[in-house]
mmCIF file of C-alpha atoms and ligand atoms in Angstrom:
data_model
loop_
_atom_site.group_PDB
_atom_site.id
_atom_site.type_symbol
_atom_site.label_atom_id
_atom_site.label_comp_id
_atom_site.label_asym_id
_atom_site.label_seq_id
_atom_site.Cartn_x
_atom_site.Cartn_y
_atom_site.Cartn_z
ATOM 1 C CA MET O 1 152.649 196.061 64.276
ATOM 2 C CA ASN O 2 151.565 197.180 60.845
ATOM 3 C CA LEU O 3 148.210 195.429 60.490
ATOM 4 C CA LYS O 4 146.752 194.778 57.071
ATOM 5 C CA PHE O 5 143.222 196.100 57.773
ATOM 6 C CA LYS O 6 141.363 198.698 59.856
ATOM 7 C CA THR O 7 138.622 197.510 62.223
ATOM 8 C CA LEU O 8 137.257 201.024 62.744
ATOM 9 C CA GLU O 9 138.123 204.519 61.615
ATOM 10 C CA TRP O 10 136.763 208.000 62.322
ATOM 11 C CA LYS O 11 136.863 210.004 59.084
ATOM 12 C CA ASN O 12 135.052 213.157 57.934
ATOM 13 C CA ASN O 13 132.789 213.099 61.002
ATOM 14 C CA GLN O 14 131.635 209.560 60.218
ATOM 15 C CA LEU O 15 132.498 206.157 61.636
ATOM 16 C CA ILE O 16 133.764 203.506 59.224
ATOM 17 C CA LEU O 17 133.490 199.876 60.337
ATOM 18 C CA LEU O 18 134.833 196.693 58.772
ATOM 19 C CA ASP O 19 131.820 194.353 58.493
ATOM 20 C CA GLN O 20 133.006 191.351 60.517
ATOM 21 C CA ARG O 21 129.874 189.358 59.656
ATOM 22 C CA LYS O 22 131.223 188.993 56.122
ATOM 23 C CA LEU O 23 134.742 187.817 56.986
ATOM 24 C CA PRO O 24 136.681 185.915 55.801
ATOM 25 C CA ALA O 25 134.909 185.814 52.418
ATOM 26 C CA GLN O 26 134.563 189.563 51.885
ATOM 27 C CA GLU O 27 136.328 192.649 53.258
ATOM 28 C CA ILE O 28 133.552 195.254 53.227
ATOM 29 C CA TYR O 29 133.493 198.609 55.020
ATOM 30 C CA HIS O 30 130.340 200.565 55.983
ATOM 31 C CA THR O 31 130.013 204.222 56.926
ATOM 32 C CA TYR O 32 127.814 205.327 59.846
ATOM 33 C CA GLN O 33 126.396 208.786 60.488
ATOM 34 C CA THR O 34 124.096 208.334 63.494
ATOM 35 C CA TYR O 35 124.432 206.770 66.925
ATOM 36 C CA GLN O 36 121.386 204.594 66.220
ATOM 37 C CA GLU O 37 123.126 203.071 63.188
ATOM 38 C CA VAL O 38 126.274 202.384 65.211
ATOM 39 C CA GLY O 39 124.167 200.853 68.023
ATOM 40 C CA LEU O 40 122.576 198.501 65.509
ATOM 41 C CA ALA O 41 125.998 197.651 64.058
ATOM 42 C CA ILE O 42 127.179 196.701 67.569
ATOM 43 C CA LYS O 43 124.043 194.620 68.222
ATOM 44 C CA ASP O 44 124.342 192.861 64.842
ATOM 45 C CA MET O 45 128.091 192.220 65.343
ATOM 46 C CA VAL O 46 129.333 194.282 62.407
ATOM 47 C CA VAL O 47 131.826 195.355 65.053
ATOM 48 C CA ARG O 48 132.424 193.109 68.067
ATOM 49 C CA GLY O 49 134.978 192.397 70.793
ATOM 50 C CA ALA O 50 134.878 194.265 74.100
ATOM 51 C CA PRO O 51 137.436 197.058 73.455
ATOM 52 C CA ALA O 52 136.273 197.646 69.854
ATOM 53 C CA ILE O 53 132.641 198.113 70.847
ATOM 54 C CA GLY O 54 133.799 200.517 73.583
ATOM 55 C CA VAL O 55 135.677 202.626 71.031
ATOM 56 C CA ALA O 56 132.751 202.446 68.570
ATOM 57 C CA ALA O 57 130.347 203.531 71.329
ATOM 58 C CA GLY O 58 132.584 206.523 72.111
ATOM 59 C CA TYR O 59 132.327 207.638 68.490
ATOM 60 C CA ALA O 60 128.575 206.892 68.500
ATOM 61 C CA MET O 61 128.271 209.440 71.342
ATOM 62 C CA ALA O 62 130.206 211.914 69.173
ATOM 63 C CA LEU O 63 127.723 211.287 66.343
ATOM 64 C CA ALA O 64 124.870 211.932 68.800
ATOM 65 C CA ALA O 65 126.502 215.257 69.756
ATOM 66 C CA LEU O 66 127.058 216.096 66.089
ATOM 67 C CA LYS O 67 123.345 215.654 65.388
ATOM 68 C CA SER O 68 122.352 217.479 68.618
ATOM 69 C CA GLU O 69 120.639 214.351 69.967
ATOM 70 C CA ASP O 70 119.758 213.729 73.625
ATOM 71 C CA LEU O 71 123.045 212.308 74.991
ATOM 72 C CA GLN O 72 121.420 210.526 77.933
ATOM 73 C CA GLN O 73 119.042 208.749 75.561
ATOM 74 C CA ALA O 74 121.920 207.832 73.242
ATOM 75 C CA ALA O 75 123.895 206.443 76.201
ATOM 76 C CA THR O 76 120.983 204.323 77.440
ATOM 77 C CA TYR O 77 120.402 202.906 73.971
ATOM 78 C CA LEU O 78 124.072 202.157 73.305
ATOM 79 C CA LYS O 79 124.516 200.424 76.677
ATOM 80 C CA SER O 80 121.536 198.180 75.921
ATOM 81 C CA THR O 81 123.007 196.832 72.684
ATOM 82 C CA ARG O 82 125.387 194.328 74.292
ATOM 83 C CA PRO O 83 125.237 193.835 78.073
ATOM 84 C CA THR O 84 128.234 191.643 78.984
ATOM 85 C CA ALA O 85 131.293 193.562 77.766
ATOM 86 C CA VAL O 86 131.863 196.342 80.288
ATOM 87 C CA ASN O 87 134.019 198.431 77.923
ATOM 88 C CA LEU O 88 130.900 199.650 76.128
ATOM 89 C CA ALA O 89 129.274 201.060 79.285
ATOM 90 C CA TRP O 90 132.688 202.284 80.468
ATOM 91 C CA ALA O 91 133.247 204.352 77.307
ATOM 92 C CA VAL O 92 129.710 205.761 77.286
ATOM 93 C CA GLU O 93 129.912 206.733 80.990
ATOM 94 C CA ARG O 94 133.276 208.377 80.373
ATOM 95 C CA ILE O 95 131.666 210.597 77.734
ATOM 96 C CA LEU O 96 128.637 211.358 79.929
ATOM 97 C CA LYS O 97 130.894 212.621 82.724
ATOM 98 C CA LEU O 98 132.522 215.285 80.500
ATOM 99 C CA LYS O 99 132.124 218.962 81.244
ATOM 100 C CA PRO O 100 131.269 220.868 79.132
ATOM 101 C CA LYS O 101 129.541 218.307 76.933
ATOM 102 C CA ASN O 102 130.046 219.993 73.581
ATOM 103 C CA LEU O 103 130.948 218.291 70.306
ATOM 104 C CA GLN O 104 134.652 219.127 70.397
ATOM 105 C CA VAL O 105 135.113 217.891 73.964
ATOM 106 C CA ILE O 106 133.183 214.668 73.244
ATOM 107 C CA LEU O 107 135.037 214.003 70.010
ATOM 108 C CA ASN O 108 138.393 214.546 71.709
ATOM 109 C CA GLU O 109 137.410 212.056 74.407
ATOM 110 C CA ALA O 110 136.281 209.463 71.832
ATOM 111 C CA LYS O 111 139.626 209.887 70.061
ATOM 112 C CA ALA O 112 141.443 209.575 73.404
ATOM 113 C CA ILE O 113 139.589 206.304 74.149
ATOM 114 C CA GLU O 114 140.753 204.971 70.771
ATOM 115 C CA ALA O 115 144.354 206.159 71.219
ATOM 116 C CA GLU O 116 144.536 204.694 74.741
ATOM 117 C CA ASP O 117 143.194 201.380 73.474
ATOM 118 C CA ILE O 118 145.902 201.198 70.808
ATOM 119 C CA GLU O 119 148.606 201.826 73.402
ATOM 120 C CA MET O 120 147.093 199.371 75.921
ATOM 121 C CA CYS O 121 147.078 196.667 73.238
ATOM 122 C CA ARG O 122 150.771 197.264 72.565
ATOM 123 C CA LEU O 123 151.650 197.035 76.257
ATOM 124 C CA MET O 124 149.584 193.876 76.868
ATOM 125 C CA GLY O 125 151.490 192.319 73.987
ATOM 126 C CA LYS O 126 154.790 193.335 75.533
ATOM 127 C CA TRP O 127 153.977 191.794 78.939
ATOM 128 C CA GLY O 128 152.390 188.686 77.468
ATOM 129 C CA ALA O 129 155.203 188.000 74.977
ATOM 130 C CA GLU O 130 157.526 187.326 77.913
ATOM 131 C CA LEU O 131 155.476 184.172 78.537
ATOM 132 C CA ILE O 132 155.852 182.825 74.985
ATOM 133 C CA GLU O 133 158.545 180.168 74.559
ATOM 134 C CA ASN O 134 160.237 179.100 71.339
ATOM 135 C CA GLY O 135 158.935 175.901 69.815
ATOM 136 C CA LYS O 136 155.687 175.881 71.815
ATOM 137 C CA THR O 137 152.042 175.926 70.673
ATOM 138 C CA TYR O 138 149.375 178.165 72.197
ATOM 139 C CA LEU O 139 145.602 177.906 72.070
ATOM 140 C CA THR O 140 143.287 180.884 71.762
ATOM 141 C CA HIS O 141 139.482 180.928 71.799
ATOM 142 C CA CYS O 142 137.171 183.394 70.029
ATOM 143 C CA ASN O 143 138.809 186.507 68.586
ATOM 144 C CA ALA O 144 140.732 188.787 70.913
ATOM 145 C CA GLY O 145 142.744 190.381 68.143
ATOM 146 C CA ALA O 146 142.971 193.527 66.094
ATOM 147 C CA LEU O 147 139.400 192.871 64.958
ATOM 148 C CA ALA O 148 138.255 193.127 68.576
ATOM 149 C CA THR O 149 140.134 196.330 69.474
ATOM 150 C CA ALA O 150 141.337 199.598 67.994
ATOM 151 C CA GLY O 151 144.910 198.310 68.186
ATOM 152 C CA GLN O 152 146.645 194.949 67.756
ATOM 153 C CA GLY O 153 144.358 193.043 70.117
ATOM 154 C CA THR O 154 144.668 191.657 73.628
ATOM 155 C CA ALA O 155 145.416 187.906 73.568
ATOM 156 C CA LEU O 156 146.509 188.070 69.933
ATOM 157 C CA SER O 157 148.701 191.094 70.653
ATOM 158 C CA VAL O 158 150.822 188.690 72.709
ATOM 159 C CA PHE O 159 151.395 186.624 69.561
ATOM 160 C CA TYR O 160 152.043 189.659 67.355
ATOM 161 C CA GLU O 161 154.604 191.009 69.813
ATOM 162 C CA ALA O 162 156.305 187.617 70.284
ATOM 163 C CA LYS O 163 156.592 187.307 66.505
ATOM 164 C CA ARG O 164 158.032 190.822 66.279
ATOM 165 C CA GLN O 165 160.653 189.754 68.825
ATOM 166 C CA GLY O 166 161.596 186.844 66.568
ATOM 167 C CA LYS O 167 160.157 184.049 68.709
ATOM 168 C CA THR O 168 159.073 180.905 66.902
ATOM 169 C CA PHE O 169 155.797 179.346 68.043
ATOM 170 C CA GLN O 170 152.472 178.191 66.657
ATOM 171 C CA VAL O 171 148.874 179.053 67.436
ATOM 172 C CA ILE O 172 145.791 176.858 67.555
ATOM 173 C CA SER O 173 142.445 178.597 67.198
ATOM 174 C CA SER O 174 139.245 176.884 68.318
ATOM 175 C CA GLU O 175 136.407 177.622 65.901
ATOM 176 C CA THR O 176 134.136 179.162 68.591
ATOM 177 C CA ARG O 177 130.635 177.946 67.903
ATOM 178 C CA PRO O 178 128.107 179.266 67.227
ATOM 179 C CA TYR O 179 129.387 182.527 65.751
ATOM 180 C CA LEU O 180 132.737 181.106 64.608
ATOM 181 C CA GLN O 181 134.888 184.051 65.663
ATOM 182 C CA GLY O 182 137.866 181.683 65.950
ATOM 183 C CA ALA O 183 137.479 180.153 62.491
ATOM 184 C CA ARG O 184 136.311 183.236 60.617
ATOM 185 C CA LEU O 185 138.181 186.029 62.394
ATOM 186 C CA THR O 186 141.184 184.767 64.371
ATOM 187 C CA CYS O 187 142.382 182.459 61.586
ATOM 188 C CA TRP O 188 141.858 185.284 59.071
ATOM 189 C CA GLU O 189 143.784 187.936 60.954
ATOM 190 C CA LEU O 190 146.633 185.731 62.222
ATOM 191 C CA SER O 191 147.236 184.208 58.784
ATOM 192 C CA LYS O 192 147.039 187.649 57.150
ATOM 193 C CA ASN O 193 149.731 188.796 59.566
ATOM 194 C CA GLY O 194 152.073 185.852 59.122
ATOM 195 C CA ILE O 195 151.414 183.779 62.262
ATOM 196 C CA HIS O 196 151.249 180.001 61.792
ATOM 197 C CA THR O 197 147.746 179.002 62.878
ATOM 198 C CA SER O 198 145.823 175.720 62.954
ATOM 199 C CA LEU O 199 142.057 175.520 63.259
ATOM 200 C CA ILE O 200 140.271 172.969 65.447
ATOM 201 C CA THR O 201 136.643 172.419 66.379
ATOM 202 C CA ASP O 202 135.799 173.387 69.963
ATOM 203 C CA ASN O 203 135.384 169.774 71.031
ATOM 204 C CA MET O 204 138.980 168.840 70.095
ATOM 205 C CA VAL O 205 140.600 170.837 72.891
ATOM 206 C CA ALA O 206 140.707 168.053 75.512
ATOM 207 C CA HIS O 207 142.209 165.557 73.067
ATOM 208 C CA LEU O 208 144.937 167.955 71.928
ATOM 209 C CA MET O 209 145.791 168.823 75.515
ATOM 210 C CA LYS O 210 146.051 165.149 76.381
ATOM 211 C CA LEU O 211 148.396 164.636 73.405
ATOM 212 C CA GLY O 212 150.628 167.408 74.780
ATOM 213 C CA LYS O 213 150.051 169.608 71.722
ATOM 214 C CA ILE O 214 148.965 172.715 73.668
ATOM 215 C CA HIS O 215 151.451 174.425 76.000
ATOM 216 C CA GLY O 216 149.475 177.479 77.089
ATOM 217 C CA VAL O 217 146.166 179.272 76.549
ATOM 218 C CA PHE O 218 145.665 183.010 75.924
ATOM 219 C CA VAL O 219 142.143 184.458 75.793
ATOM 220 C CA GLY O 220 140.584 187.916 75.992
ATOM 221 C CA SER O 221 137.875 189.077 78.350
ATOM 222 C CA ASP O 222 134.601 190.990 78.250
ATOM 223 C CA ARG O 223 134.440 191.795 81.948
ATOM 224 C CA ILE O 224 136.739 191.032 84.849
ATOM 225 C CA ALA O 225 135.002 191.121 88.239
ATOM 226 C CA ALA O 226 136.692 192.518 91.365
ATOM 227 C CA ASN O 227 137.724 189.029 92.518
ATOM 228 C CA GLY O 228 139.320 188.176 89.152
ATOM 229 C CA ASP O 229 136.491 186.078 87.700
ATOM 230 C CA VAL O 230 136.574 186.494 83.921
ATOM 231 C CA ALA O 231 133.589 186.671 81.571
ATOM 232 C CA ASN O 232 134.581 185.780 78.027
ATOM 233 C CA LYS O 233 133.200 184.041 74.961
ATOM 234 C CA ILE O 234 131.113 180.939 75.597
ATOM 235 C CA GLY O 235 133.413 177.940 75.855
ATOM 236 C CA THR O 236 136.198 179.757 77.694
ATOM 237 C CA TYR O 237 135.215 178.215 81.038
ATOM 238 C CA GLY O 238 135.417 174.751 79.514
ATOM 239 C CA VAL O 239 138.856 175.430 78.053
ATOM 240 C CA ALA O 240 140.080 176.799 81.406
ATOM 241 C CA THR O 241 138.788 173.727 83.230
ATOM 242 C CA LEU O 242 140.585 171.473 80.752
ATOM 243 C CA ALA O 243 143.775 173.518 81.041
ATOM 244 C CA LYS O 244 143.705 173.086 84.823
ATOM 245 C CA ALA O 245 143.145 169.336 84.462
ATOM 246 C CA HIS O 246 146.191 169.071 82.181
ATOM 247 C CA ALA O 247 148.377 171.518 84.186
ATOM 248 C CA ILE O 248 148.550 173.948 81.236
ATOM 249 C CA PRO O 249 148.900 177.692 81.995
ATOM 250 C CA PHE O 250 145.774 179.715 81.230
ATOM 251 C CA TYR O 251 146.025 183.509 80.776
ATOM 252 C CA ALA O 252 143.321 186.175 80.415
ATOM 253 C CA VAL O 253 144.579 189.262 78.571
ATOM 254 C CA ALA O 254 142.536 192.469 78.798
ATOM 255 C CA PRO O 255 142.999 196.222 79.217
ATOM 256 C CA THR O 256 142.143 197.736 82.621
ATOM 257 C CA SER O 257 139.025 199.191 80.929
ATOM 258 C CA THR O 258 137.653 195.624 81.111
ATOM 259 C CA ILE O 259 138.016 195.463 84.912
ATOM 260 C CA ASP O 260 134.737 196.173 86.685
ATOM 261 C CA LEU O 261 135.320 196.672 90.403
ATOM 262 C CA LYS O 262 131.604 197.403 90.919
ATOM 263 C CA THR O 263 130.911 193.743 90.130
ATOM 264 C CA PRO O 264 132.200 191.715 93.102
ATOM 265 C CA SER O 265 132.302 188.320 91.348
ATOM 266 C CA GLY O 266 131.342 186.575 88.133
ATOM 267 C CA GLU O 267 127.968 185.627 89.579
ATOM 268 C CA GLN O 268 126.677 189.174 89.094
ATOM 269 C CA ILE O 269 127.767 189.452 85.445
ATOM 270 C CA ILE O 270 124.852 189.573 83.011
ATOM 271 C CA ILE O 271 125.362 186.968 80.312
ATOM 272 C CA GLU O 272 124.009 187.963 76.918
ATOM 273 C CA GLU O 273 121.718 185.436 75.231
ATOM 274 C CA ARG O 274 121.511 185.721 71.470
ATOM 275 C CA HIS O 275 119.102 184.583 68.770
ATOM 276 C CA PRO O 276 118.497 180.778 68.549
ATOM 277 C CA GLU O 277 119.107 180.903 64.814
ATOM 278 C CA GLU O 278 122.850 181.379 65.444
ATOM 279 C CA VAL O 279 122.786 177.799 66.771
ATOM 280 C CA THR O 280 120.207 176.183 64.483
ATOM 281 C CA HIS O 281 121.519 177.611 61.190
ATOM 282 C CA LEU O 282 124.856 177.856 59.384
ATOM 283 C CA ASN O 283 124.965 180.554 56.688
ATOM 284 C CA GLY O 284 121.159 180.548 56.627
ATOM 285 C CA ILE O 285 120.972 176.750 56.186
ATOM 286 C CA PRO O 286 119.147 174.813 58.936
ATOM 287 C CA ILE O 287 121.294 172.242 60.760
ATOM 288 C CA ALA O 288 118.669 171.308 63.374
ATOM 289 C CA PRO O 289 114.924 170.578 63.416
ATOM 290 C CA ALA O 290 112.845 173.757 63.101
ATOM 291 C CA GLU O 291 111.100 173.636 66.482
ATOM 292 C CA ILE O 292 114.039 172.517 68.644
ATOM 293 C CA ASN O 293 114.602 174.326 71.943
ATOM 294 C CA VAL O 294 117.921 176.214 71.998
ATOM 295 C CA PHE O 295 120.265 177.703 74.594
ATOM 296 C CA ASN O 296 122.454 180.403 73.124
ATOM 297 C CA TYR O 297 124.497 181.988 75.889
ATOM 298 C CA SER O 298 127.097 184.203 74.268
ATOM 299 C CA PHE O 299 129.524 184.258 77.211
ATOM 300 C CA ASP O 300 130.482 182.278 80.306
ATOM 301 C CA VAL O 301 132.430 183.034 83.454
ATOM 302 C CA THR O 302 135.764 181.442 84.286
ATOM 303 C CA PRO O 303 136.290 181.406 88.071
ATOM 304 C CA HIS O 304 139.511 183.146 89.050
ATOM 305 C CA GLU O 305 140.867 179.938 90.608
ATOM 306 C CA LEU O 306 141.371 178.540 87.096
ATOM 307 C CA LEU O 307 143.541 181.440 85.898
ATOM 308 C CA SER O 308 147.340 181.357 85.973
ATOM 309 C CA ALA O 309 147.493 185.146 85.561
ATOM 310 C CA ILE O 310 145.639 188.207 84.321
ATOM 311 C CA ILE O 311 147.636 190.357 81.894
ATOM 312 C CA THR O 312 146.729 194.031 81.419
ATOM 313 C CA GLU O 313 148.657 197.009 80.048
ATOM 314 C CA LYS O 314 149.972 197.513 83.590
ATOM 315 C CA GLY O 315 151.591 194.111 83.936
ATOM 316 C CA VAL O 316 150.985 190.488 84.903
ATOM 317 C CA ALA O 317 148.880 189.772 87.995
ATOM 318 C CA LYS O 318 149.102 186.451 89.790
ATOM 319 C CA LYS O 319 146.683 185.219 92.498
ATOM 320 C CA PRO O 320 145.238 186.641 94.697
ATOM 321 C CA PHE O 321 143.917 189.056 92.086
ATOM 322 C CA SER O 322 141.637 191.478 93.954
ATOM 323 C CA GLU O 323 144.324 193.678 95.508
ATOM 324 C CA LYS O 324 146.294 193.948 92.276
ATOM 325 C CA LEU O 325 143.172 194.776 90.222
ATOM 326 C CA GLN O 326 142.198 197.487 92.719
ATOM 327 C CA GLY O 327 145.718 198.926 92.693
ATOM 328 C CA TRP O 328 145.726 199.103 88.896
ATOM 329 C CA LEU O 329 142.507 201.157 88.836
ATOM 330 C CA LYS O 330 143.569 203.724 91.480
HETATM 331 O O1 MRU X 401 130.623 188.192 70.960
HETATM 332 P P1 MRU X 401 131.958 188.810 70.692
HETATM 333 O O2 MRU X 401 132.557 188.383 69.403
HETATM 334 O O3 MRU X 401 131.922 190.313 70.857
HETATM 335 O O4 MRU X 401 132.877 188.244 71.857
HETATM 336 C C1 MRU X 401 134.211 188.619 71.915
HETATM 337 C C2 MRU X 401 134.978 187.978 73.011
HETATM 338 O O5 MRU X 401 134.455 187.222 73.802
HETATM 339 C C3 MRU X 401 136.404 188.396 73.161
HETATM 340 O O6 MRU X 401 137.190 187.355 73.650
HETATM 341 C C4 MRU X 401 136.485 189.585 74.136
HETATM 342 O O7 MRU X 401 135.590 190.587 73.767
HETATM 343 C C5 MRU X 401 137.833 190.149 74.239
HETATM 344 S S1 MRU X 401 138.306 190.975 72.785
HETATM 345 C C6 MRU X 401 139.820 191.680 72.969
#
């Protein structure tokens, strides 16, 4: 898939990131020269999405090596920036394990993490596209697309590949409050790449399912526990529950780098909580009383019972998941 933008790029020993906070209004790229700057960019969501922050963190470690910084310190800082998506810690640990730990070896590994991600995206799309039927409409939540990976996405890769194969279908994107990844990012990238997309508010999902207007759900994941429980963007659990109630297939699409066998179930996954202002303000304008108490959990956990299948670059896993997930990581 020839995508019409670049989420991240390593060039002249610097990392270039598309500023996703500014989309869809502006397409602005920033250049980063230190691991601290990249860490801040991850924390502030300049770059976001589990695989993309893993790839960015790999390059941040290369920047640390380039500036002869303490790699252990860089790793600890980078891992603290966003706690839920395991890909970040996975990429950083992969770099820390290298021997010898010189710049060339680290940079090669960071490039390998990026190249592998691109290929995994392509393969997830290939497996997932087999589940797309002509004339049907599919819901996605948040952004699990090219903006969230180094390649053509996870859940959205399924749509890109199905389109490439000539299948005709439509996509519905839920806006994904409070950060609006669905409205701002998924609608932007799918429309830019020629996929018919409709936008709905998060609270319209049940009604549309009841009307028979949604035939399947494809989402990404930030961490898949050993038993198949899936942490993903806040709201995913609700959508999965509704899909079950309406007998609609619900698929989680993620590379095996998102599987965390050290976490037995979703209960142990740390859920990031973000600034209250993301909920109380829209574009800097208050939409709630100043002193109101706020919950702003950035992710939730969908119990594995609610999933129809987990799709990775290795194939499509049906229940029970644990054995298959273990086999894939051997
Ligand atoms: O907070 P974000 O925007 O980083 O959350 C992103 C998601 O929840 C995605 O669905 C997930 O990272 C998978 S991306 C391929």
